[in-house]
PDB file of C-alpha atoms and ligand atoms in Angstrom:
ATOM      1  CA  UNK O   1       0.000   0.000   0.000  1.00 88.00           C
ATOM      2  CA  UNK O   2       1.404   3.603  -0.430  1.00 97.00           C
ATOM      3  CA  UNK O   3       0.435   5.865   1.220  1.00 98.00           C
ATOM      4  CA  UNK O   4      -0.195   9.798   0.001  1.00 98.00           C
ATOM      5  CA  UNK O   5      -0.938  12.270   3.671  1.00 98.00           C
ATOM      6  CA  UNK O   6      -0.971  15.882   3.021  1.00 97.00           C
ATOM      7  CA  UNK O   7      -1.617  18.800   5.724  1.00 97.00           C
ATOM      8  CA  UNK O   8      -4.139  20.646   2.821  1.00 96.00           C
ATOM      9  CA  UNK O   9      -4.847  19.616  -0.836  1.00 97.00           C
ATOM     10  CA  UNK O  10      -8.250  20.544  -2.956  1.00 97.00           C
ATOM     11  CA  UNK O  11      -9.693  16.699  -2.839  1.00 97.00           C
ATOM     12  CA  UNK O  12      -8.213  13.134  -2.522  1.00 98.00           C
ATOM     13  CA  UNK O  13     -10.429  11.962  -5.033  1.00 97.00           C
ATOM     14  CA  UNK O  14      -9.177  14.162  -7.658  1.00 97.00           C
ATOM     15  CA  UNK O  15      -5.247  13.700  -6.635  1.00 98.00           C
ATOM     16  CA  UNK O  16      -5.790   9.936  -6.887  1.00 98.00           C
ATOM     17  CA  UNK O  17      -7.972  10.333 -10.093  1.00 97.00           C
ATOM     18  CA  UNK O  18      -4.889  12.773 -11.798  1.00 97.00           C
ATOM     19  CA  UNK O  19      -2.339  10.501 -10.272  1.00 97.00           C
ATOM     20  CA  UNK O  20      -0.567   8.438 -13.573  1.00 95.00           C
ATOM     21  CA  UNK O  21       0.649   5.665 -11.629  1.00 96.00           C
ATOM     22  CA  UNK O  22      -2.106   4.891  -9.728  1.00 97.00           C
ATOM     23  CA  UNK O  23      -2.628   1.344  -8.361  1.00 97.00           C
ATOM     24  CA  UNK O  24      -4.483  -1.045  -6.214  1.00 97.00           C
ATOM     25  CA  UNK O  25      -4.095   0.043  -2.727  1.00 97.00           C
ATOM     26  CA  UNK O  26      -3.272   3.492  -3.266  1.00 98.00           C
ATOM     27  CA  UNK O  27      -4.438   5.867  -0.521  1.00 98.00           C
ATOM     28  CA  UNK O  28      -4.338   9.664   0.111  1.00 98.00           C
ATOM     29  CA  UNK O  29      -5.575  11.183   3.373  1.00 98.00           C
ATOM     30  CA  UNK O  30      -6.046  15.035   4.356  1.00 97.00           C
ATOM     31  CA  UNK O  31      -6.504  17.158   7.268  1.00 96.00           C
ATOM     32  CA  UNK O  32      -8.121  19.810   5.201  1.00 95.00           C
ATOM     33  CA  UNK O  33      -9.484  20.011   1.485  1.00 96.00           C
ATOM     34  CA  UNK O  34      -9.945  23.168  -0.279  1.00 94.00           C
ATOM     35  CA  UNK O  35     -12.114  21.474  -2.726  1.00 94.00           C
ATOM     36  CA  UNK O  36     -13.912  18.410  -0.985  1.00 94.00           C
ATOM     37  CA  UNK O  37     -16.299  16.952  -3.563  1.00 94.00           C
ATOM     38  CA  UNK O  38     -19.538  15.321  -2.817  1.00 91.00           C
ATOM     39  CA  UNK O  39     -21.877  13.451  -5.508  1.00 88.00           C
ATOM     40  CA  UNK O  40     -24.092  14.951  -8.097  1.00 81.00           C
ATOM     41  CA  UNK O  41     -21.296  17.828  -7.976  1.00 82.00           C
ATOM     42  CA  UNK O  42     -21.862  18.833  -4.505  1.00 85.00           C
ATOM     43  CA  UNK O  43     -19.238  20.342  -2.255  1.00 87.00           C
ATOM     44  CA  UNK O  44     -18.069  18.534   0.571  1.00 87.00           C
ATOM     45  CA  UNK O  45     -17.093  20.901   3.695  1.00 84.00           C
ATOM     46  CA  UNK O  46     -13.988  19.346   4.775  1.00 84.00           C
ATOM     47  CA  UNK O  47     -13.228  20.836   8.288  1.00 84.00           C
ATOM     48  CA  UNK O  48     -10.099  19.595  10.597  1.00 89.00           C
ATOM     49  CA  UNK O  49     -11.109  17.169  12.587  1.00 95.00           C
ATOM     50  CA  UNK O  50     -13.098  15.280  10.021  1.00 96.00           C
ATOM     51  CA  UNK O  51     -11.571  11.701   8.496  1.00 98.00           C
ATOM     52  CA  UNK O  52     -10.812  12.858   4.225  1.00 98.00           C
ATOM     53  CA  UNK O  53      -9.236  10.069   2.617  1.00 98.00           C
ATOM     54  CA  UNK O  54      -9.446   7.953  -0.552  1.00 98.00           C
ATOM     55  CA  UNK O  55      -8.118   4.630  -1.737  1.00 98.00           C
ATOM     56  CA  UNK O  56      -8.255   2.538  -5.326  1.00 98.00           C
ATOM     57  CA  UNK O  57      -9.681  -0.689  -5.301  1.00 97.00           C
ATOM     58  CA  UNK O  58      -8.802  -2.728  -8.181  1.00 94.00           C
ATOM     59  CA  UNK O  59     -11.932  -4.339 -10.412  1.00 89.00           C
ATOM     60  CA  UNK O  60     -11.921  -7.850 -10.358  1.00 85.00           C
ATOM     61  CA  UNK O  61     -12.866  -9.169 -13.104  1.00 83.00           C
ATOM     62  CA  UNK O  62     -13.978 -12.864 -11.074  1.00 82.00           C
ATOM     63  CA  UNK O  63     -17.005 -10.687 -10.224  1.00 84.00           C
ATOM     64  CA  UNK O  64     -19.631  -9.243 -13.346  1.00 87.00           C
ATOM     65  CA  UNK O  65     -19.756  -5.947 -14.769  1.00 84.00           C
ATOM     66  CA  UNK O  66     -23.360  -5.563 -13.637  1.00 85.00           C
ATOM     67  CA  UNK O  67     -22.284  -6.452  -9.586  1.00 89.00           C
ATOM     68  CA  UNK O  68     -20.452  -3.314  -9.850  1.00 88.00           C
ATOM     69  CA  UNK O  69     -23.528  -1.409  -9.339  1.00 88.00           C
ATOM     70  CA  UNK O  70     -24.040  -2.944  -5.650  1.00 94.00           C
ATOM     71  CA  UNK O  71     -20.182  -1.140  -4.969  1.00 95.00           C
ATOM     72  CA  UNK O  72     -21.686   1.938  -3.475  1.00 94.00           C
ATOM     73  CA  UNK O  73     -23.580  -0.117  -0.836  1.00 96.00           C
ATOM     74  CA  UNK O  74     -20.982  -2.547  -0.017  1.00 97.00           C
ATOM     75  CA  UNK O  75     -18.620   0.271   0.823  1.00 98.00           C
ATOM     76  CA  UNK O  76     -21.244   1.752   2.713  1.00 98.00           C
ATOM     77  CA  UNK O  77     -22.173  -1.591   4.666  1.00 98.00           C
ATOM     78  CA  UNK O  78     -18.322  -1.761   5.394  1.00 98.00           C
ATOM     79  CA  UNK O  79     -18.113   1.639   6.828  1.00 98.00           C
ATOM     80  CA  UNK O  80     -21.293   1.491   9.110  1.00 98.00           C
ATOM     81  CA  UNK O  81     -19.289  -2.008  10.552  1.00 97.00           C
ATOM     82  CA  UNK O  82     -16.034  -0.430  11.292  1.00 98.00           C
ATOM     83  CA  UNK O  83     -17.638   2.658  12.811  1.00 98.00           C
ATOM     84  CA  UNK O  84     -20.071  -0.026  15.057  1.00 97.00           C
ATOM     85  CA  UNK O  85     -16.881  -1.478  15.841  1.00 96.00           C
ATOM     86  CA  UNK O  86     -15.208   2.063  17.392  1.00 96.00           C
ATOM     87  CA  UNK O  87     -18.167   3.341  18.738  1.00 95.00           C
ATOM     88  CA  UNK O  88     -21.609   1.979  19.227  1.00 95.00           C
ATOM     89  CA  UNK O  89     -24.210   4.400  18.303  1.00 96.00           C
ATOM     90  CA  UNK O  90     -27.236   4.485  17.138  1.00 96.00           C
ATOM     91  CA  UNK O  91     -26.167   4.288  13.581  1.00 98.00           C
ATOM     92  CA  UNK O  92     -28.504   4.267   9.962  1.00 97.00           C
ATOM     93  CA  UNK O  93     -27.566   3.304   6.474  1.00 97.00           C
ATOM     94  CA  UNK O  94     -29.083   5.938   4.089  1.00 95.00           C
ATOM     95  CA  UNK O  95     -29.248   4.327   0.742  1.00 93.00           C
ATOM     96  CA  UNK O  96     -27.339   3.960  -0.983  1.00 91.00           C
ATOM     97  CA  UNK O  97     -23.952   4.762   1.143  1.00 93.00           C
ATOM     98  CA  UNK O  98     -24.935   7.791   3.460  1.00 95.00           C
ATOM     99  CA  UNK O  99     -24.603   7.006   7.496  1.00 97.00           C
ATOM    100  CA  UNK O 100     -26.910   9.095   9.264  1.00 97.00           C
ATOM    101  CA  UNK O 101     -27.034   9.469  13.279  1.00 97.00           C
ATOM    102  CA  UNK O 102     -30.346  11.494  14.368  1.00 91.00           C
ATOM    103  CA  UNK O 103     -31.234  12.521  11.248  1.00 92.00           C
ATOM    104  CA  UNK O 104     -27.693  14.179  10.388  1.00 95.00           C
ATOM    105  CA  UNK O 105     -25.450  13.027   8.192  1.00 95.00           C
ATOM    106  CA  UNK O 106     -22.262  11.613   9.571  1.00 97.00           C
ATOM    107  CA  UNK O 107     -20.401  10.761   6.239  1.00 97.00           C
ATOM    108  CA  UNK O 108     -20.634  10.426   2.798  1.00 95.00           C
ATOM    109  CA  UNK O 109     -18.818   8.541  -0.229  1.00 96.00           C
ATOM    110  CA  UNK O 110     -18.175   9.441  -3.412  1.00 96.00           C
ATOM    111  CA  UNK O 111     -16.798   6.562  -6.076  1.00 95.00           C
ATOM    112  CA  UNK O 112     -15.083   7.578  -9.257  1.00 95.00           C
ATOM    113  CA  UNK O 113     -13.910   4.578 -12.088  1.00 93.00           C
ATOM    114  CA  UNK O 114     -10.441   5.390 -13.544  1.00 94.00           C
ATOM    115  CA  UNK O 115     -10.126   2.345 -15.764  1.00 92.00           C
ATOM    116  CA  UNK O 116     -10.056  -0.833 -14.025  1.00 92.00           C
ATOM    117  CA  UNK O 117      -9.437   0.850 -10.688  1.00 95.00           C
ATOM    118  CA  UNK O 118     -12.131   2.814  -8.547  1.00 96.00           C
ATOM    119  CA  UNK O 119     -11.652   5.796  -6.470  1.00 97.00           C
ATOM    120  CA  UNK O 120     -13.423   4.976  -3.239  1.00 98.00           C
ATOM    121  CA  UNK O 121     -13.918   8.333  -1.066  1.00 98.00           C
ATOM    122  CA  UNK O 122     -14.813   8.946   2.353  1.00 98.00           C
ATOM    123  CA  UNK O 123     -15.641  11.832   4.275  1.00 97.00           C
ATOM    124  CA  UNK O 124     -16.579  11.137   8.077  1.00 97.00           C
ATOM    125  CA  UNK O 125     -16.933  14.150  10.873  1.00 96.00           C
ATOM    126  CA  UNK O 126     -14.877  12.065  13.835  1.00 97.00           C
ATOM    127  CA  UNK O 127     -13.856  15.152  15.797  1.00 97.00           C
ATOM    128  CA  UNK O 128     -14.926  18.360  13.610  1.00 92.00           C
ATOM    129  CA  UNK O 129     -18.051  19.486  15.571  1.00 86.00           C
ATOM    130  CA  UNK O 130     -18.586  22.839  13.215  1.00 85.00           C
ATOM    131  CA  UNK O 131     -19.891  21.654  10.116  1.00 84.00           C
ATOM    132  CA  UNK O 132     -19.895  24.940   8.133  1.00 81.00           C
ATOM    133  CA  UNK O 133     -22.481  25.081   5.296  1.00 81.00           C
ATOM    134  CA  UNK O 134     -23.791  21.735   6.676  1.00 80.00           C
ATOM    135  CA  UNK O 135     -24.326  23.094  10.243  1.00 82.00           C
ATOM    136  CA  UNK O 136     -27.997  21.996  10.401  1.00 86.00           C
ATOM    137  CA  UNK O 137     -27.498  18.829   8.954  1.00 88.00           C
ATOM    138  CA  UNK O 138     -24.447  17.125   9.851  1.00 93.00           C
ATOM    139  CA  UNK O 139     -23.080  15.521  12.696  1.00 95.00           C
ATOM    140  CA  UNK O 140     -19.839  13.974  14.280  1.00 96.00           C
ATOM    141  CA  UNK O 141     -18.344  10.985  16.074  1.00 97.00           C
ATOM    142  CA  UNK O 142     -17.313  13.390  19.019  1.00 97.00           C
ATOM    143  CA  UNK O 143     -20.882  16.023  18.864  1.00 94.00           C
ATOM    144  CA  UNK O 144     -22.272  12.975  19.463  1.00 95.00           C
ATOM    145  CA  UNK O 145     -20.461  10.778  21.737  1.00 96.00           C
ATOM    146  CA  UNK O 146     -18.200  13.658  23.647  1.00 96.00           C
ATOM    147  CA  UNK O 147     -15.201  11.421  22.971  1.00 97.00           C
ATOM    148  CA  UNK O 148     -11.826  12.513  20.712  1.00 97.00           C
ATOM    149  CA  UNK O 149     -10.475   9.894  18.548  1.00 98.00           C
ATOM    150  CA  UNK O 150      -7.198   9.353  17.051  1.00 98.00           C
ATOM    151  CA  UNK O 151      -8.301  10.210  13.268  1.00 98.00           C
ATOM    152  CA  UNK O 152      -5.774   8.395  11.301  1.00 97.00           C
ATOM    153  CA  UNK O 153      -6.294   5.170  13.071  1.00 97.00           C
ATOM    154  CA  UNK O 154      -9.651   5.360  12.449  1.00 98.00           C
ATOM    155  CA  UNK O 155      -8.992   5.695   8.418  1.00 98.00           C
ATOM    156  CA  UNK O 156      -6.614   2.364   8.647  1.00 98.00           C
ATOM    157  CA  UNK O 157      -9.070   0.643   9.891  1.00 98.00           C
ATOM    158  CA  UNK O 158     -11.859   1.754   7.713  1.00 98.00           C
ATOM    159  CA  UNK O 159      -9.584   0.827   4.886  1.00 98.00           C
ATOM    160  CA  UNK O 160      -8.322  -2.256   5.561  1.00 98.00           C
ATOM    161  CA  UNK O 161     -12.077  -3.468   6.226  1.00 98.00           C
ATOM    162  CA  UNK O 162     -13.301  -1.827   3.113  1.00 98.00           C
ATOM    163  CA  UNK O 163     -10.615  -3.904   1.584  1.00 97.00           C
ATOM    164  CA  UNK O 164     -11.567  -7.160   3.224  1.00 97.00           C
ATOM    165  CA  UNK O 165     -15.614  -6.406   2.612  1.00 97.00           C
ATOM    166  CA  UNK O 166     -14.604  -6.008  -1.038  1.00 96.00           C
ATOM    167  CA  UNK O 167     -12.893  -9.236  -1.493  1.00 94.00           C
ATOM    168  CA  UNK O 168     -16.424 -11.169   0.934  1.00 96.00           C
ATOM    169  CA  UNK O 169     -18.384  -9.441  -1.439  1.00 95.00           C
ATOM    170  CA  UNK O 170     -16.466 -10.512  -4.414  1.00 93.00           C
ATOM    171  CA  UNK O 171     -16.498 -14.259  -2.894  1.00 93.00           C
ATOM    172  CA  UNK O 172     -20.409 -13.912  -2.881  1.00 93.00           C
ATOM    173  CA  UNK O 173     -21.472 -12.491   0.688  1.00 96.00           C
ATOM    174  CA  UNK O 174     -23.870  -9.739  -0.669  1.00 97.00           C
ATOM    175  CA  UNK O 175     -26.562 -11.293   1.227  1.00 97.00           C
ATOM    176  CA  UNK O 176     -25.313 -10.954   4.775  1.00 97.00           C
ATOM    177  CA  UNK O 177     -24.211  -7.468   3.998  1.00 98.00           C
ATOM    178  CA  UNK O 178     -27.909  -6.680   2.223  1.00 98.00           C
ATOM    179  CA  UNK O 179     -29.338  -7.946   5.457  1.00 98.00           C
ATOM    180  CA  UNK O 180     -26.998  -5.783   7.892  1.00 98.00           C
ATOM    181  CA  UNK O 181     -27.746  -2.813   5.827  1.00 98.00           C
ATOM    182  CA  UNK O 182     -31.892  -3.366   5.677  1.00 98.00           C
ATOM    183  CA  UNK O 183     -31.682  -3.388   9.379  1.00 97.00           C
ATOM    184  CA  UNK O 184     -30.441  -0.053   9.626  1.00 97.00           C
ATOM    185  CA  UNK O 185     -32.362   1.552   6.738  1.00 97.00           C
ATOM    186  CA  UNK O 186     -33.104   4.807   7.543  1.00 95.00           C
ATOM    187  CA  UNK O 187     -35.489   5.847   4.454  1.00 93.00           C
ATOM    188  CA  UNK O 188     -37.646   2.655   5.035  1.00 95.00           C
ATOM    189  CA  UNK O 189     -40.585   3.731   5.765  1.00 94.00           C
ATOM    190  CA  UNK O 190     -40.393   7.580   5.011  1.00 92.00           C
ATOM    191  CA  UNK O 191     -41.896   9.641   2.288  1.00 91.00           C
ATOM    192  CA  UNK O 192     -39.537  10.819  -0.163  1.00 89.00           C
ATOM    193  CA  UNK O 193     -39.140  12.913  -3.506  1.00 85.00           C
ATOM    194  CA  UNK O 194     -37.525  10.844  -6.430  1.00 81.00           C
ATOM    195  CA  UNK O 195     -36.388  12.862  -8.670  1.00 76.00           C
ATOM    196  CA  UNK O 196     -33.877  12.677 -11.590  1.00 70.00           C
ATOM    197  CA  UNK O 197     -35.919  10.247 -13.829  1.00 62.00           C
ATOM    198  CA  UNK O 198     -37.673  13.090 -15.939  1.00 68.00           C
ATOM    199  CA  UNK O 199     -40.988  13.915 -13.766  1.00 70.00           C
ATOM    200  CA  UNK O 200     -41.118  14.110 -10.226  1.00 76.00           C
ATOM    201  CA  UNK O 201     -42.420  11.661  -7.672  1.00 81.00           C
ATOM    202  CA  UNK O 202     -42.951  10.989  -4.019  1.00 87.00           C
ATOM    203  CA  UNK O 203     -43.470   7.725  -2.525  1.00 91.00           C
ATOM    204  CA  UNK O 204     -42.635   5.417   0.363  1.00 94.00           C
ATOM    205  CA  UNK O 205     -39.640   3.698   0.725  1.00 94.00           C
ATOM    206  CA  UNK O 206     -39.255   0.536   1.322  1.00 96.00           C
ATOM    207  CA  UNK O 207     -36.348  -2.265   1.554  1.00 97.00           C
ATOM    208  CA  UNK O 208     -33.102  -2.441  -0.381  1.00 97.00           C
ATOM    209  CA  UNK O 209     -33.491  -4.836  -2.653  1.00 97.00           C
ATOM    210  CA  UNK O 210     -30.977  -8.464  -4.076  1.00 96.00           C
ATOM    211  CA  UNK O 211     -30.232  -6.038  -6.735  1.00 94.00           C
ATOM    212  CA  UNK O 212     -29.177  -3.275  -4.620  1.00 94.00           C
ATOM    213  CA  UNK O 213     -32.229  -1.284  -6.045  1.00 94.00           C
ATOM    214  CA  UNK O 214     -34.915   0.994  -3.410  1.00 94.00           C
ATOM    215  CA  UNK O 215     -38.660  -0.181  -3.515  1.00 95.00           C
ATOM    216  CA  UNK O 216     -40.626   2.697  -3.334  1.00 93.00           C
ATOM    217  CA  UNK O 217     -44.251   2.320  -3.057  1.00 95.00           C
ATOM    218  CA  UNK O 218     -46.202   5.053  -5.378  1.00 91.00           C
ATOM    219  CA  UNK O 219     -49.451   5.493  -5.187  1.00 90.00           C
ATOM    220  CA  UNK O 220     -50.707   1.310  -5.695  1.00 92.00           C
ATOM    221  CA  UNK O 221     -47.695   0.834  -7.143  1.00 94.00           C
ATOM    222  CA  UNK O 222     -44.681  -0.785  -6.167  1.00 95.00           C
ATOM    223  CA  UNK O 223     -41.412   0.951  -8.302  1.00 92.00           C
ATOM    224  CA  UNK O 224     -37.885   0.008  -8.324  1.00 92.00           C
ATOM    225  CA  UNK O 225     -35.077   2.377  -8.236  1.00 88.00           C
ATOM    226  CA  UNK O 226     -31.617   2.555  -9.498  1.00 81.00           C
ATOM    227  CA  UNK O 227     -28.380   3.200  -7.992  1.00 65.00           C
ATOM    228  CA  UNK O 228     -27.041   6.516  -9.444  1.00 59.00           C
ATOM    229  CA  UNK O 229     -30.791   7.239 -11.028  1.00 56.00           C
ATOM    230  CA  UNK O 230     -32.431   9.119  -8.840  1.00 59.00           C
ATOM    231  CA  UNK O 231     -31.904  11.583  -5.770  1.00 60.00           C
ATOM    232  CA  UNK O 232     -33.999  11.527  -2.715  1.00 63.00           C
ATOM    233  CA  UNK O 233     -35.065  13.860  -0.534  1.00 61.00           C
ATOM    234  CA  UNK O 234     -37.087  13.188   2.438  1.00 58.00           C
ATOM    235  CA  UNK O 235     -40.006  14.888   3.314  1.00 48.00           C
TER     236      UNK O 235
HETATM  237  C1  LIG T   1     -21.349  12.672  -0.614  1.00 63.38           C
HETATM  238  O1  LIG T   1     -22.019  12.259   0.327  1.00 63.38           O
HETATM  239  O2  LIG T   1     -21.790  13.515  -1.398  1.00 63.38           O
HETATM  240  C2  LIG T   1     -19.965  12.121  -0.827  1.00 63.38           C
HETATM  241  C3  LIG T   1     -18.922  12.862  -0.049  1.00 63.38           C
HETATM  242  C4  LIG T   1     -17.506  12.325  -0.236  1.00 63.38           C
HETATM  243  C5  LIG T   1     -16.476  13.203   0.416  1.00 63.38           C
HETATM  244  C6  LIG T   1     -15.096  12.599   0.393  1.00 63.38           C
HETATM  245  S1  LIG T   1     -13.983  13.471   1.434  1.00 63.38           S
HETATM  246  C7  LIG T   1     -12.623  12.602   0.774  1.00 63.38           C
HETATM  247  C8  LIG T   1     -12.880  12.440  -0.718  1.00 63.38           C
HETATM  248  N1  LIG T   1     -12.377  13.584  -1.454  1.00 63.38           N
HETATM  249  C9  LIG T   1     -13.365  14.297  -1.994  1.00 63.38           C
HETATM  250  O3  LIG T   1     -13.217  15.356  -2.651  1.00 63.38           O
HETATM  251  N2  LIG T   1     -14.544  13.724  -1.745  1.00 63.38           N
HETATM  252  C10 LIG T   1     -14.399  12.514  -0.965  1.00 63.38           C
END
């Protein structure tokens, strides 16, 4: 593994993503990013304090192209287990890789291809308890728990499981991490806006599915939704 640690850059996503040599096992962690990047183009705040890191897992080609879509959820499943296993609290897995605590939003990942490699990035607030532009809606290990943790420890370990959790879920495990994740599901149940597939609609959520997809019931109807399709927001 090497091993890129800088003080301030704009986003370890895009450093890894620029990088020419990059490789399996790659990883680049930050105090501070001028730049953090969140999904759909959003910006990340990126305070000190908060765990900013990203790695490169390597596509393996034992698994199929289409399995690649339940990636985003198995990283997700892996993080909510690592941060069980430093501090129990009362965690929930927003589909498809969000962990909420009290309705605020503790981390996020982002996942970039590059080839036959992917850019797996985290963002988690561990001992950040200002939040910026996400004051009202994030949260943090120690805002929550009152305890400081040692920050770069805390990104070993979530890397070395997310490793591991790939290579289960490569040997076929999806279902016991499908079931972890449904048990901690925090849109099931909730009335939310789909949007992103052309009109507008609002259902209730349901399970995550085998296929990593979100039943929503709408109306009589029971839809399915896509990873990547379609962003929710709750009611
Ligand atoms: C999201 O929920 O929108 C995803 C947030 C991902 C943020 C992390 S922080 C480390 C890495 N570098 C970035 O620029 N983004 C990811």
């Amino acid at each position: 593994m090497r091993v890129y640690k800088f003080d301030e850059i704009d986003s370890t996503n895009k450093f890894l993503r620029e990088k020419e040599d990059l490789q399996d096992g790659d990883l680049a962690i930050a105090k501070i990013q001028s730049a953090g990047r969140g999904r759909r183009g959003n910006k990340w705040v990126s305070e000190e304090g908060a765990a900013l890191f990203s790695f490169a897992v390597k596509y393996d080609t034992l698994l199929p192209e289409k399995e690649y879509m339940k990636l985003s959820l198995v990283m997700g499943y892996s993080l909510l287990k690592t941060l069980k296993e430093i501090e129990l609290l009362n965690y929930k897995f927003k589909w498809t890789n969000d962990i909420y605590i009290d309705d605020r939003k503790l981390s996020g990942i982002l996942i970039e291809r590059v080839g036959d490699l992917f850019i797996i990035g985290i963002g988690v607030n561990i001992n950040n308890c200002k939040f910026g532009e996400a004051e009202d809606i994030a949260i943090s290990l120690k805002s929550e728990s009152g305890n400081t943790y040692d920050v770069e420890e805390l990104i070993y370990k979530i890397v070395k499981n997310a490793y591991e959790d790939f290579y289960r879920f490569v040997a076929g495990k999806w279902d016991e991490m499908l079931k972890v994740i449904n048990q901690s599901n925090y849109l099931f149940g909730k009335r939310i806006d789909i949007v992103g597939i052309g009109k507008e609609e609002s259902g209730i959520a349901g399970e995550i599915l085998e296929d990593g997809m979100l039943e929503v019931f709408v109306g009589n109807e029971i839809k399915k939704y896509n990873i990547g399709e379609i962003h929710i927001s709750k009611k």
